[in-house]
CSV table of C-alpha atoms and ligand atoms in Angstrom, one decimal:
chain,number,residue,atom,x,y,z
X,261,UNK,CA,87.5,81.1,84.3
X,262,UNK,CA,88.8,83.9,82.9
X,263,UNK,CA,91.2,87.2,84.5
X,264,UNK,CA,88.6,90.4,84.7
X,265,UNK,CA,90.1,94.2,83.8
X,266,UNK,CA,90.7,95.9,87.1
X,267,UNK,CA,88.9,98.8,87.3
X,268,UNK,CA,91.6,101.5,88.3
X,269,UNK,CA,91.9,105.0,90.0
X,270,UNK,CA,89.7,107.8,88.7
X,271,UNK,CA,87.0,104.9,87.7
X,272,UNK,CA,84.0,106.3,89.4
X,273,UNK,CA,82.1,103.3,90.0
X,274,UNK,CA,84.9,102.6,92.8
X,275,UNK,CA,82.9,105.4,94.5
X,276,UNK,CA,79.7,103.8,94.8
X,277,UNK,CA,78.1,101.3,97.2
X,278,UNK,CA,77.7,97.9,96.3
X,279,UNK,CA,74.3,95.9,96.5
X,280,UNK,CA,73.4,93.0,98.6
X,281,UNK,CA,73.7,89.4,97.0
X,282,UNK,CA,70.3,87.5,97.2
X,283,UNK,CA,71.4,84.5,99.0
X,284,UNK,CA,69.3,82.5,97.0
X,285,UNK,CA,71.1,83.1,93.7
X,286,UNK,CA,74.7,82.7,95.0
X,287,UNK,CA,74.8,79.3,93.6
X,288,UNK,CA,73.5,80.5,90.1
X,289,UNK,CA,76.4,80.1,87.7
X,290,UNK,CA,76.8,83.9,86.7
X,291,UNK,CA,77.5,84.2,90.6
X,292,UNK,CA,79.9,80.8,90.7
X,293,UNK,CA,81.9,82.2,87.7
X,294,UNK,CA,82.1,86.0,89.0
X,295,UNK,CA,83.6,84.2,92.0
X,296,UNK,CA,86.4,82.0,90.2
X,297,UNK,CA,87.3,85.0,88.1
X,298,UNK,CA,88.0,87.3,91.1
X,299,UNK,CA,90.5,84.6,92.6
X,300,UNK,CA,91.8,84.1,89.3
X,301,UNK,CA,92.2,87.9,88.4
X,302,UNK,CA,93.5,88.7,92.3
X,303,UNK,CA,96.2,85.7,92.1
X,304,UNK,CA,98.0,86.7,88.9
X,305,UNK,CA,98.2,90.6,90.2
X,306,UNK,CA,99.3,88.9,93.3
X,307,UNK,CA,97.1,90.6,95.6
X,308,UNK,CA,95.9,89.7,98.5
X,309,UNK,CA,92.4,90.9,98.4
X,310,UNK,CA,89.8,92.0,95.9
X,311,UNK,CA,86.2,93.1,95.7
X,312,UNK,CA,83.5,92.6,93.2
X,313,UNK,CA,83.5,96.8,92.4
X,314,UNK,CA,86.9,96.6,91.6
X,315,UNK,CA,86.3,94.6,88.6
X,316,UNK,CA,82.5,96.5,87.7
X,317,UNK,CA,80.0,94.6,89.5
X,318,UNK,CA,78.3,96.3,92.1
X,319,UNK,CA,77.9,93.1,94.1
X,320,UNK,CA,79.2,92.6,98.0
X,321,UNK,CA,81.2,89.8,97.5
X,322,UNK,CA,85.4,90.4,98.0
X,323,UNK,CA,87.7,87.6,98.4
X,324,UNK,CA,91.1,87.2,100.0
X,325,UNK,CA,93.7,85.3,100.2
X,326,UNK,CA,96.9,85.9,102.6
X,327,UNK,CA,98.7,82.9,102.4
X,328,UNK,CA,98.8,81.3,98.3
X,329,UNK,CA,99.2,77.9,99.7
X,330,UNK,CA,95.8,78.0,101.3
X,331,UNK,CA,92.1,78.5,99.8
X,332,UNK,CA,90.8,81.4,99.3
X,333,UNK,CA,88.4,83.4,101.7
X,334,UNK,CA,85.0,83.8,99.9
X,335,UNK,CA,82.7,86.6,101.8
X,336,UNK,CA,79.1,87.7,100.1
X,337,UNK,CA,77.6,90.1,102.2
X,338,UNK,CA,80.3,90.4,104.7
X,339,UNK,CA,79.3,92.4,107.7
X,340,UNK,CA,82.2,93.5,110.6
X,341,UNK,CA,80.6,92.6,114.0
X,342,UNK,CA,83.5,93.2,116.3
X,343,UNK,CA,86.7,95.3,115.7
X,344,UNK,CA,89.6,95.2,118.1
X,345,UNK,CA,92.7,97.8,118.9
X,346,UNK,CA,94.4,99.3,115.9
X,347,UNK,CA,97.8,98.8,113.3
X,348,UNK,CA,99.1,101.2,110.9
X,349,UNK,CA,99.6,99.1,108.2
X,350,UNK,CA,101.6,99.6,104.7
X,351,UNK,CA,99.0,99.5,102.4
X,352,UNK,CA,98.1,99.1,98.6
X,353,UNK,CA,95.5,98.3,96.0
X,354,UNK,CA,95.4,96.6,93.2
X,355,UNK,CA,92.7,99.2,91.4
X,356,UNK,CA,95.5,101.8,92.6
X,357,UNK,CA,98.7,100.0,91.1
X,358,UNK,CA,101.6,102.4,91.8
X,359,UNK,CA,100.3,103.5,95.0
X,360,UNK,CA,101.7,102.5,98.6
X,361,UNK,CA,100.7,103.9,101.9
X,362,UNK,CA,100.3,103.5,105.7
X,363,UNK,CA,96.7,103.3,107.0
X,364,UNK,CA,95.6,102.8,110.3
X,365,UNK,CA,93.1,99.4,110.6
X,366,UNK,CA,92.0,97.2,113.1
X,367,UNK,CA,94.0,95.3,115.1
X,368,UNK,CA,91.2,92.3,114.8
X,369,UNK,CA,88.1,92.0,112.7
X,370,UNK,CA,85.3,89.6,113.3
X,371,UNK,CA,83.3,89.3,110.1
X,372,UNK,CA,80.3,87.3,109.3
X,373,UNK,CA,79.0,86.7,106.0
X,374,UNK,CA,77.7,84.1,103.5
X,375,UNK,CA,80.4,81.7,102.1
X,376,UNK,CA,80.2,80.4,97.8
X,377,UNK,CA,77.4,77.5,98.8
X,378,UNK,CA,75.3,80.4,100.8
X,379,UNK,CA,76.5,79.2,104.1
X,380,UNK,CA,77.0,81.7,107.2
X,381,UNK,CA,80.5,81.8,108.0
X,382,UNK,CA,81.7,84.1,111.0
X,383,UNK,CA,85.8,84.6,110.9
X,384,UNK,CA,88.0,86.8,113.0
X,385,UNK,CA,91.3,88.1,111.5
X,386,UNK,CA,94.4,90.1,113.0
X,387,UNK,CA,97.0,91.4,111.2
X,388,UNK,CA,97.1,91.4,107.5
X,389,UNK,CA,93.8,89.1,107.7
X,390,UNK,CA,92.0,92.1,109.5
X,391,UNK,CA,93.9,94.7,107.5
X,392,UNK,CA,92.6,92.8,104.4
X,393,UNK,CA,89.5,92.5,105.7
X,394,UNK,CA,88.8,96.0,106.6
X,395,UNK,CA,90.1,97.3,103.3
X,396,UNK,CA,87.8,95.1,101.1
X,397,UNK,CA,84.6,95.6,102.7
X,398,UNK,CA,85.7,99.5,102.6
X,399,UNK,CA,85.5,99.0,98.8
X,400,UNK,CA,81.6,97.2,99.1
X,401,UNK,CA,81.2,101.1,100.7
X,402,UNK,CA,82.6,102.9,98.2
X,403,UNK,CA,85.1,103.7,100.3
X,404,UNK,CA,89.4,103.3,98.9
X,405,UNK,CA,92.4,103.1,101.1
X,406,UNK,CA,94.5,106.1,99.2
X,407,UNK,CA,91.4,108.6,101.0
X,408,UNK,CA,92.7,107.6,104.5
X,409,UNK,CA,96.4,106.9,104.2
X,410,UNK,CA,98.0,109.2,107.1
X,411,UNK,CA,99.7,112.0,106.1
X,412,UNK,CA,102.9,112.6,104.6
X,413,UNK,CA,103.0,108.8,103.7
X,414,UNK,CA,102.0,108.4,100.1
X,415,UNK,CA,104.5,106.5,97.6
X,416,UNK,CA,104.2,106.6,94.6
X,417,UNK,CA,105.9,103.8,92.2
X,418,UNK,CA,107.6,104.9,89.1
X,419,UNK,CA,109.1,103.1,86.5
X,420,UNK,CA,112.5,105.4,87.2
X,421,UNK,CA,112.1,104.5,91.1
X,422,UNK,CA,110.7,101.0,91.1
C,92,NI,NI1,91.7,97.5,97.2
């Protein structure tokens, strides 16, 4: 396993859309080690989320993790079914490391998508689960959080401030 370089504002391949895993080669090791790396790489930035873009492979696999003292949440392909009422979170990013914002998500996200053996998984999140949710499959579209924060609500982190 090994921590990947975050790919980080102004990168433009945070812009583009990320390509569908064949399910047939998610048990390949290239795909297996890709995997391990991103948990690896998202735990020691303490994040809660990251996607494949994020550390420059166009792939749609993210993975997640709210709470450290449980697993990880693996989703290739992820697809939101159902989406439920609405938060304004306080958001950030890892690829956007001094940058805090609020951003109005889902209240609840039902997601289905293939799992790290190529099984189909279906999970509903609230909260930070469907915040995280919604944010990292934003990323499979190209899409990042700081081009929908609301207005007025930007912070930016400075050494002088932090
Ligand atoms: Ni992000």
């Amino acid at each position: 396993m090994a921590i990947r370089t975050i790919r980080e504002e102004g990168d433009e391949i945070l812009k583009k859309i990320s390509k569908e895993v064949d399910a047939e080669s998610i048990k390949e090791e290239k795909i297996q080690t890709l995997i391990k790396d991103m948990i690896e790489t998202m735990q020691k930035y303490n994040g809660v989320g990251l996607a494949a873009v994020q550390v420059g492979v166009l792939k749609r696999i993210v993975v997640i993790q709210i709470d450290y003292e449980e697993e990880p949440i693996i989703l290739i392909n992820p697809v939101i079914t159902k989406q439920k009422g609405s938060q304004t979170c306080e958001e950030g990013c890892l690829s956007f490391p001094n940058k805090f914002a609020k951003v109005v998500r889902p209240e609840e996200v039902t997601v289905k998508a293939l799992n790290e053996k190529g099984e189909e998984i279906e999970i509903t999140g609230k909260e930070l689960l469907a915040q995280a949710i919604a944010h990292e499959v934003d990323h499979l579209n190209g899409e990042v959080f700081i081009d929908k924060i609301l207005p007025g609500t930007l912070e930016v982190i400075t050494p002088e401030n932090k």
